[in-house]
């Protein structure tokens, strides 16, 4: 009889109380994060889930990351410009793969090495339409 009574207590008192406490904790954490969020650290939505990669950059993100303004284009990589997949004639593309160093963690877009490479290539041979795509993602490994 005592075992049955203890099982009922667990089932009808302890389990619902624990579930309610967990739900309340989740709600309180959400409210605290929304209230205390500092825009200089970025905005939620910089990453989106990806079944293969785990996470990738969110296409068309325009906000802050690591204390600097960041723009992710429609293809999902760091650039203010949008490109079509079809490469126009006379265009030379270089795709730069990497991690946060390539991405330019904590730096403005015009100081990343893929951007600077494109500027140097344009100065070197201005008759070529150079496109250097910065495909770096913070958190990826080289």
Short mmCIF file of N, CA and C in Angstrom, two decimals:
data_model
loop_
_atom_site.label_atom_id
_atom_site.label_comp_id
_atom_site.label_asym_id
_atom_site.label_seq_id
_atom_site.Cartn_x
_atom_site.Cartn_y
_atom_site.Cartn_z
N UNK A 1 0.81 -1.18 0.00
CA UNK A 1 0.00 0.00 0.00
C UNK A 1 0.87 1.26 0.00
N UNK A 2 1.95 1.30 0.76
CA UNK A 2 2.84 2.46 0.84
C UNK A 2 3.55 2.74 -0.47
N UNK A 3 3.91 1.67 -1.20
CA UNK A 3 4.59 1.82 -2.49
C UNK A 3 3.65 2.43 -3.51
N UNK A 4 2.41 2.00 -3.50
CA UNK A 4 1.41 2.52 -4.43
C UNK A 4 1.16 4.02 -4.15
N UNK A 5 1.11 4.36 -2.88
CA UNK A 5 0.88 5.75 -2.49
C UNK A 5 2.06 6.64 -2.92
N UNK A 6 3.27 6.15 -2.77
CA UNK A 6 4.46 6.90 -3.19
C UNK A 6 4.47 7.09 -4.70
N UNK A 7 4.09 6.05 -5.46
CA UNK A 7 4.03 6.14 -6.92
C UNK A 7 3.00 7.18 -7.34
N UNK A 8 1.86 7.22 -6.68
CA UNK A 8 0.82 8.21 -7.00
C UNK A 8 1.31 9.62 -6.71
N UNK A 9 2.02 9.77 -5.59
CA UNK A 9 2.55 11.08 -5.23
C UNK A 9 3.53 11.58 -6.30
N UNK A 10 4.37 10.68 -6.74
CA UNK A 10 5.34 11.04 -7.78
C UNK A 10 4.62 11.39 -9.07
N UNK A 11 3.65 10.57 -9.45
CA UNK A 11 2.94 10.75 -10.71
C UNK A 11 2.07 12.00 -10.71
N UNK A 12 1.38 12.27 -9.65
CA UNK A 12 0.41 13.36 -9.64
C UNK A 12 0.89 14.65 -8.97
N UNK A 13 1.99 14.60 -8.23
CA UNK A 13 2.48 15.82 -7.55
C UNK A 13 3.88 16.20 -8.04
N UNK A 14 4.83 15.31 -7.87
CA UNK A 14 6.23 15.64 -8.16
C UNK A 14 6.47 15.85 -9.66
N UNK A 15 5.96 14.99 -10.51
CA UNK A 15 6.20 15.11 -11.95
C UNK A 15 5.59 16.39 -12.51
N UNK A 16 4.32 16.71 -12.23
CA UNK A 16 3.78 17.98 -12.74
C UNK A 16 4.50 19.20 -12.16
N UNK A 17 4.87 19.15 -10.89
CA UNK A 17 5.59 20.27 -10.29
C UNK A 17 6.94 20.47 -10.96
N UNK A 18 7.65 19.38 -11.27
CA UNK A 18 8.94 19.48 -11.95
C UNK A 18 8.77 20.03 -13.36
N UNK A 19 7.75 19.56 -14.07
CA UNK A 19 7.49 20.06 -15.43
C UNK A 19 7.16 21.54 -15.40
N UNK A 20 6.35 21.96 -14.46
CA UNK A 20 5.99 23.37 -14.33
C UNK A 20 7.21 24.22 -13.98
N UNK A 21 8.06 23.73 -13.09
CA UNK A 21 9.28 24.46 -12.72
C UNK A 21 10.21 24.60 -13.93
N UNK A 22 10.35 23.54 -14.74
CA UNK A 22 11.20 23.60 -15.93
C UNK A 22 10.64 24.61 -16.94
N UNK A 23 9.33 24.58 -17.15
CA UNK A 23 8.70 25.52 -18.07
C UNK A 23 8.88 26.96 -17.59
N UNK A 24 8.71 27.19 -16.32
CA UNK A 24 8.89 28.52 -15.75
C UNK A 24 10.35 28.98 -15.92
N UNK A 25 11.29 28.09 -15.71
CA UNK A 25 12.71 28.44 -15.88
C UNK A 25 13.00 28.82 -17.33
N UNK A 26 12.45 28.09 -18.28
CA UNK A 26 12.66 28.39 -19.70
C UNK A 26 12.09 29.76 -20.04
N UNK A 27 10.89 30.03 -19.57
CA UNK A 27 10.27 31.32 -19.83
C UNK A 27 11.08 32.45 -19.21
N UNK A 28 11.54 32.28 -17.99
CA UNK A 28 12.33 33.31 -17.32
C UNK A 28 13.66 33.58 -18.04
N UNK A 29 14.32 32.52 -18.50
CA UNK A 29 15.57 32.70 -19.24
C UNK A 29 15.29 33.47 -20.53
N UNK A 30 14.25 33.12 -21.24
CA UNK A 30 13.89 33.83 -22.49
C UNK A 30 13.62 35.30 -22.23
N UNK A 31 12.85 35.61 -21.20
CA UNK A 31 12.55 37.00 -20.85
C UNK A 31 13.83 37.74 -20.48
N UNK A 32 14.70 37.11 -19.70
CA UNK A 32 15.95 37.75 -19.29
C UNK A 32 16.84 38.05 -20.50
N UNK A 33 16.97 37.09 -21.43
CA UNK A 33 17.82 37.29 -22.61
C UNK A 33 17.28 38.43 -23.46
N UNK A 34 15.97 38.45 -23.70
CA UNK A 34 15.39 39.52 -24.51
C UNK A 34 15.56 40.88 -23.84
N UNK A 35 15.45 40.94 -22.53
CA UNK A 35 15.55 42.20 -21.81
C UNK A 35 16.99 42.70 -21.77
N UNK A 36 17.95 41.81 -21.59
CA UNK A 36 19.34 42.21 -21.38
C UNK A 36 20.20 42.16 -22.64
N UNK A 37 19.63 41.81 -23.79
CA UNK A 37 20.44 41.65 -25.00
C UNK A 37 21.08 42.97 -25.41
N UNK A 38 22.34 42.94 -25.74
CA UNK A 38 23.09 44.11 -26.17
C UNK A 38 23.26 44.02 -27.69
N UNK A 39 22.67 44.95 -28.43
CA UNK A 39 22.72 44.93 -29.90
C UNK A 39 24.15 44.93 -30.44
N UNK A 40 25.10 45.47 -29.68
CA UNK A 40 26.49 45.49 -30.15
C UNK A 40 27.08 44.09 -30.25
N UNK A 41 26.52 43.12 -29.53
CA UNK A 41 27.02 41.75 -29.60
C UNK A 41 26.42 41.00 -30.78
N UNK A 42 25.47 41.60 -31.45
CA UNK A 42 24.83 40.94 -32.59
C UNK A 42 23.35 40.77 -32.33
N UNK A 43 22.68 40.25 -33.33
CA UNK A 43 21.26 39.97 -33.22
C UNK A 43 21.07 38.48 -33.38
N UNK A 44 20.08 37.93 -32.72
CA UNK A 44 19.78 36.52 -32.96
C UNK A 44 19.43 36.32 -34.44
N UNK A 45 19.80 35.20 -34.97
CA UNK A 45 19.51 34.92 -36.37
C UNK A 45 20.73 34.98 -37.27
N UNK A 46 21.91 35.17 -36.70
CA UNK A 46 23.13 35.21 -37.51
C UNK A 46 23.39 33.85 -38.15
N UNK A 47 23.11 32.79 -37.39
CA UNK A 47 23.25 31.43 -37.90
C UNK A 47 21.87 30.81 -38.11
N UNK A 48 21.78 29.89 -39.06
CA UNK A 48 20.59 29.05 -39.21
C UNK A 48 21.07 27.59 -39.15
N UNK A 49 20.19 26.72 -38.73
CA UNK A 49 20.54 25.30 -38.64
C UNK A 49 20.69 24.70 -40.02
N UNK A 50 21.58 23.76 -40.12
CA UNK A 50 21.82 23.06 -41.36
C UNK A 50 22.01 21.59 -41.04
N UNK A 51 21.31 20.71 -41.75
CA UNK A 51 21.35 19.28 -41.45
C UNK A 51 22.74 18.68 -41.66
N UNK A 52 23.50 19.19 -42.60
CA UNK A 52 24.82 18.64 -42.90
C UNK A 52 25.92 19.36 -42.13
N UNK A 53 25.88 20.69 -42.15
CA UNK A 53 26.96 21.49 -41.56
C UNK A 53 26.76 21.79 -40.08
N UNK A 54 25.56 21.58 -39.58
CA UNK A 54 25.25 21.94 -38.20
C UNK A 54 24.68 23.34 -38.13
N UNK A 55 25.42 24.29 -38.70
CA UNK A 55 24.95 25.67 -38.80
C UNK A 55 25.64 26.33 -39.98
N UNK A 56 24.99 27.34 -40.52
CA UNK A 56 25.55 28.15 -41.60
C UNK A 56 25.07 29.57 -41.41
N UNK A 57 25.64 30.49 -42.16
CA UNK A 57 25.24 31.89 -42.04
C UNK A 57 23.84 32.07 -42.61
N UNK A 58 23.08 32.93 -41.98
CA UNK A 58 21.70 33.19 -42.39
C UNK A 58 21.69 34.14 -43.59
N UNK A 59 21.15 33.70 -44.74
CA UNK A 59 21.09 34.58 -45.91
C UNK A 59 20.33 35.87 -45.58
N UNK A 60 20.82 36.97 -46.12
CA UNK A 60 20.22 38.31 -45.97
C UNK A 60 20.26 38.85 -44.54
N UNK A 61 21.14 38.30 -43.70
CA UNK A 61 21.31 38.84 -42.35
C UNK A 61 21.95 40.22 -42.45
N UNK A 62 21.42 41.16 -41.73
CA UNK A 62 21.97 42.50 -41.69
C UNK A 62 21.91 42.96 -40.23
N UNK A 63 23.02 42.87 -39.54
CA UNK A 63 23.03 43.20 -38.12
C UNK A 63 24.44 43.30 -37.61
N UNK A 64 24.63 42.86 -36.37
CA UNK A 64 25.91 42.94 -35.70
C UNK A 64 26.41 41.55 -35.36
N UNK A 65 27.73 41.38 -35.43
CA UNK A 65 28.37 40.15 -34.98
C UNK A 65 29.74 40.52 -34.44
N UNK A 66 30.04 40.07 -33.25
CA UNK A 66 31.34 40.32 -32.60
C UNK A 66 31.64 41.81 -32.53
N UNK A 67 30.61 42.61 -32.30
CA UNK A 67 30.80 44.03 -32.08
C UNK A 67 30.92 44.90 -33.32
N UNK A 68 30.74 44.32 -34.50
CA UNK A 68 30.82 45.11 -35.74
C UNK A 68 29.61 44.82 -36.62
N UNK A 69 29.24 45.78 -37.47
CA UNK A 69 28.13 45.52 -38.39
C UNK A 69 28.54 44.48 -39.43
N UNK A 70 27.62 43.58 -39.73
CA UNK A 70 27.88 42.50 -40.68
C UNK A 70 26.69 42.38 -41.62
N UNK A 71 26.98 42.17 -42.90
CA UNK A 71 25.95 41.93 -43.90
C UNK A 71 26.23 40.59 -44.56
N UNK A 72 25.24 39.71 -44.55
CA UNK A 72 25.33 38.43 -45.25
C UNK A 72 24.42 38.54 -46.47
N UNK A 73 24.94 38.22 -47.64
CA UNK A 73 24.13 38.39 -48.84
C UNK A 73 23.13 37.25 -49.04
N UNK A 74 22.38 37.30 -50.12
CA UNK A 74 21.33 36.32 -50.39
C UNK A 74 21.85 34.90 -50.59
N UNK A 75 23.12 34.74 -50.96
CA UNK A 75 23.70 33.41 -51.12
C UNK A 75 24.23 32.85 -49.80
N UNK A 76 24.25 33.68 -48.76
CA UNK A 76 24.66 33.20 -47.44
C UNK A 76 26.12 33.36 -47.12
N UNK A 77 26.80 34.32 -47.77
CA UNK A 77 28.18 34.58 -47.37
C UNK A 77 28.39 36.07 -47.17
N UNK A 78 29.47 36.42 -46.49
CA UNK A 78 29.71 37.80 -46.10
C UNK A 78 30.04 38.66 -47.30
N UNK A 79 29.11 39.53 -47.63
CA UNK A 79 29.31 40.49 -48.71
C UNK A 79 28.11 41.43 -48.75
N UNK A 80 28.36 42.69 -49.09
CA UNK A 80 27.26 43.65 -49.24
C UNK A 80 26.55 43.46 -50.57
N UNK A 81 27.21 42.79 -51.50
CA UNK A 81 26.66 42.63 -52.85
C UNK A 81 26.01 41.26 -53.01
N UNK A 82 24.98 41.21 -53.85
CA UNK A 82 24.37 39.94 -54.21
C UNK A 82 24.86 39.56 -55.60
N UNK A 83 25.05 38.27 -55.81
CA UNK A 83 25.55 37.77 -57.08
C UNK A 83 24.58 36.73 -57.62
N UNK A 84 24.61 36.55 -58.94
CA UNK A 84 23.89 35.42 -59.52
C UNK A 84 24.88 34.26 -59.60
N UNK A 85 24.34 33.06 -59.56
CA UNK A 85 25.21 31.87 -59.66
C UNK A 85 25.87 31.81 -61.03
N UNK A 86 25.13 32.20 -62.06
CA UNK A 86 25.71 32.21 -63.41
C UNK A 86 26.75 33.32 -63.48
N UNK A 87 27.95 32.93 -63.87
CA UNK A 87 29.06 33.89 -63.92
C UNK A 87 29.02 34.65 -65.24
N UNK A 88 28.98 35.99 -65.19
CA UNK A 88 29.00 36.78 -66.43
C UNK A 88 30.33 36.61 -67.17
N UNK A 89 30.28 36.80 -68.48
CA UNK A 89 31.50 36.71 -69.30
C UNK A 89 32.49 37.77 -68.85
N UNK A 90 33.77 37.42 -68.88
CA UNK A 90 34.81 38.35 -68.49
C UNK A 90 34.99 38.49 -66.99
N UNK A 91 34.32 37.63 -66.24
CA UNK A 91 34.42 37.67 -64.78
C UNK A 91 35.32 36.54 -64.31
N UNK A 92 36.17 36.85 -63.33
CA UNK A 92 37.03 35.84 -62.73
C UNK A 92 36.67 35.77 -61.26
N UNK A 93 36.23 34.58 -60.83
CA UNK A 93 35.82 34.39 -59.44
C UNK A 93 36.85 33.60 -58.65
N UNK A 94 37.05 34.04 -57.42
CA UNK A 94 37.88 33.32 -56.47
C UNK A 94 37.03 33.09 -55.24
N UNK A 95 36.88 31.83 -54.83
CA UNK A 95 36.12 31.49 -53.64
C UNK A 95 37.10 31.21 -52.51
N UNK A 96 36.97 31.95 -51.43
CA UNK A 96 37.89 31.81 -50.30
C UNK A 96 37.15 31.08 -49.18
N UNK A 97 37.60 29.86 -48.88
CA UNK A 97 37.01 29.05 -47.83
C UNK A 97 37.77 29.25 -46.54
N UNK A 98 37.08 29.13 -45.41
CA UNK A 98 37.80 29.24 -44.16
C UNK A 98 36.90 29.39 -42.96
N UNK A 99 37.52 29.80 -41.87
CA UNK A 99 36.83 29.93 -40.58
C UNK A 99 36.69 31.40 -40.23
N UNK A 100 36.76 31.73 -38.96
CA UNK A 100 36.56 33.10 -38.51
C UNK A 100 37.64 34.06 -39.01
N UNK A 101 38.84 33.55 -39.28
CA UNK A 101 39.89 34.42 -39.81
C UNK A 101 39.51 34.90 -41.20
N UNK A 102 39.07 33.99 -42.04
CA UNK A 102 38.62 34.35 -43.39
C UNK A 102 37.40 35.25 -43.31
N UNK A 103 36.45 34.89 -42.47
CA UNK A 103 35.24 35.68 -42.32
C UNK A 103 35.55 37.11 -41.88
N UNK A 104 36.55 37.26 -41.03
CA UNK A 104 36.90 38.56 -40.50
C UNK A 104 36.22 38.82 -39.17
N UNK A 105 36.33 37.85 -38.27
CA UNK A 105 35.69 37.95 -36.95
C UNK A 105 36.12 39.23 -36.25
N UNK A 106 35.14 40.07 -35.93
CA UNK A 106 35.42 41.30 -35.20
C UNK A 106 35.94 42.44 -36.05
N UNK A 107 35.92 42.29 -37.38
CA UNK A 107 36.38 43.37 -38.26
C UNK A 107 35.29 43.76 -39.25
N UNK A 108 35.38 44.98 -39.74
CA UNK A 108 34.45 45.44 -40.77
C UNK A 108 34.70 44.67 -42.06
N UNK A 109 33.70 44.61 -42.91
CA UNK A 109 33.81 43.87 -44.16
C UNK A 109 34.90 44.38 -45.08
N UNK A 110 35.18 45.69 -45.04
CA UNK A 110 36.19 46.24 -45.94
C UNK A 110 37.62 46.09 -45.42
N UNK A 111 37.78 45.33 -44.33
CA UNK A 111 39.13 45.04 -43.83
C UNK A 111 39.44 43.55 -43.83
N UNK A 112 38.53 42.72 -44.36
CA UNK A 112 38.80 41.27 -44.44
C UNK A 112 39.78 41.01 -45.57
N UNK A 113 40.56 39.95 -45.45
CA UNK A 113 41.55 39.71 -46.50
C UNK A 113 40.94 39.32 -47.84
N UNK A 114 39.77 38.63 -47.91
CA UNK A 114 39.17 38.43 -49.24
C UNK A 114 38.79 39.74 -49.92
N UNK A 115 38.25 40.69 -49.16
CA UNK A 115 37.88 41.99 -49.73
C UNK A 115 39.14 42.72 -50.21
N UNK A 116 40.18 42.73 -49.38
CA UNK A 116 41.42 43.42 -49.75
C UNK A 116 42.08 42.76 -50.96
N UNK A 117 41.99 41.44 -51.05
CA UNK A 117 42.51 40.73 -52.23
C UNK A 117 41.80 41.19 -53.49
N UNK A 118 40.48 41.29 -53.43
CA UNK A 118 39.71 41.75 -54.59
C UNK A 118 40.12 43.16 -55.00
N UNK A 119 40.33 44.04 -54.04
CA UNK A 119 40.74 45.41 -54.35
C UNK A 119 42.11 45.43 -55.02
N UNK A 120 43.02 44.61 -54.55
CA UNK A 120 44.36 44.56 -55.16
C UNK A 120 44.31 43.99 -56.58
N UNK A 121 43.49 42.96 -56.77
CA UNK A 121 43.35 42.38 -58.11
C UNK A 121 42.76 43.39 -59.09
N UNK A 122 41.79 44.16 -58.64
CA UNK A 122 41.18 45.20 -59.50
C UNK A 122 42.19 46.27 -59.86
N UNK A 123 43.04 46.64 -58.91
CA UNK A 123 44.07 47.64 -59.19
C UNK A 123 45.12 47.08 -60.16
N UNK A 124 45.40 45.79 -60.03
CA UNK A 124 46.41 45.14 -60.87
C UNK A 124 45.93 44.98 -62.31
N UNK A 125 44.71 44.44 -62.49
CA UNK A 125 44.14 44.23 -63.83
C UNK A 125 42.70 44.72 -63.85
N UNK A 126 42.49 46.01 -64.05
CA UNK A 126 41.14 46.57 -63.96
C UNK A 126 40.21 46.12 -65.09
N UNK A 127 40.76 45.60 -66.17
CA UNK A 127 39.90 45.16 -67.28
C UNK A 127 39.16 43.85 -66.98
N UNK A 128 39.55 43.16 -65.90
CA UNK A 128 38.88 41.92 -65.50
C UNK A 128 37.89 42.24 -64.38
N UNK A 129 36.71 41.65 -64.48
CA UNK A 129 35.71 41.82 -63.42
C UNK A 129 36.00 40.78 -62.33
N UNK A 130 36.75 41.17 -61.33
CA UNK A 130 37.13 40.27 -60.25
C UNK A 130 36.00 40.15 -59.24
N UNK A 131 35.77 38.94 -58.78
CA UNK A 131 34.85 38.66 -57.68
C UNK A 131 35.53 37.71 -56.72
N UNK A 132 35.80 38.19 -55.52
CA UNK A 132 36.39 37.33 -54.49
C UNK A 132 35.30 37.12 -53.44
N UNK A 133 34.81 35.89 -53.35
CA UNK A 133 33.72 35.56 -52.44
C UNK A 133 34.28 35.09 -51.12
N UNK A 134 33.85 35.71 -50.05
CA UNK A 134 34.29 35.38 -48.70
C UNK A 134 33.33 34.33 -48.13
N UNK A 135 33.71 33.05 -48.24
CA UNK A 135 32.87 31.95 -47.77
C UNK A 135 33.28 31.48 -46.37
N UNK A 136 34.03 32.30 -45.66
CA UNK A 136 34.41 31.96 -44.29
C UNK A 136 33.22 32.01 -43.35
N UNK A 137 33.20 31.08 -42.39
CA UNK A 137 32.13 31.03 -41.39
C UNK A 137 32.77 30.86 -40.01
N UNK A 138 32.47 31.80 -39.10
CA UNK A 138 33.01 31.65 -37.74
C UNK A 138 32.55 30.33 -37.12
N UNK A 139 33.49 29.61 -36.54
CA UNK A 139 33.16 28.33 -35.92
C UNK A 139 33.51 27.14 -36.78
N UNK A 140 33.69 27.35 -38.07
CA UNK A 140 34.13 26.25 -38.93
C UNK A 140 35.63 26.05 -38.73
N UNK A 141 36.11 24.89 -39.09
CA UNK A 141 37.54 24.63 -39.03
C UNK A 141 38.12 24.83 -40.43
N UNK A 142 39.40 25.18 -40.48
CA UNK A 142 40.02 25.37 -41.79
C UNK A 142 40.12 24.05 -42.50
#
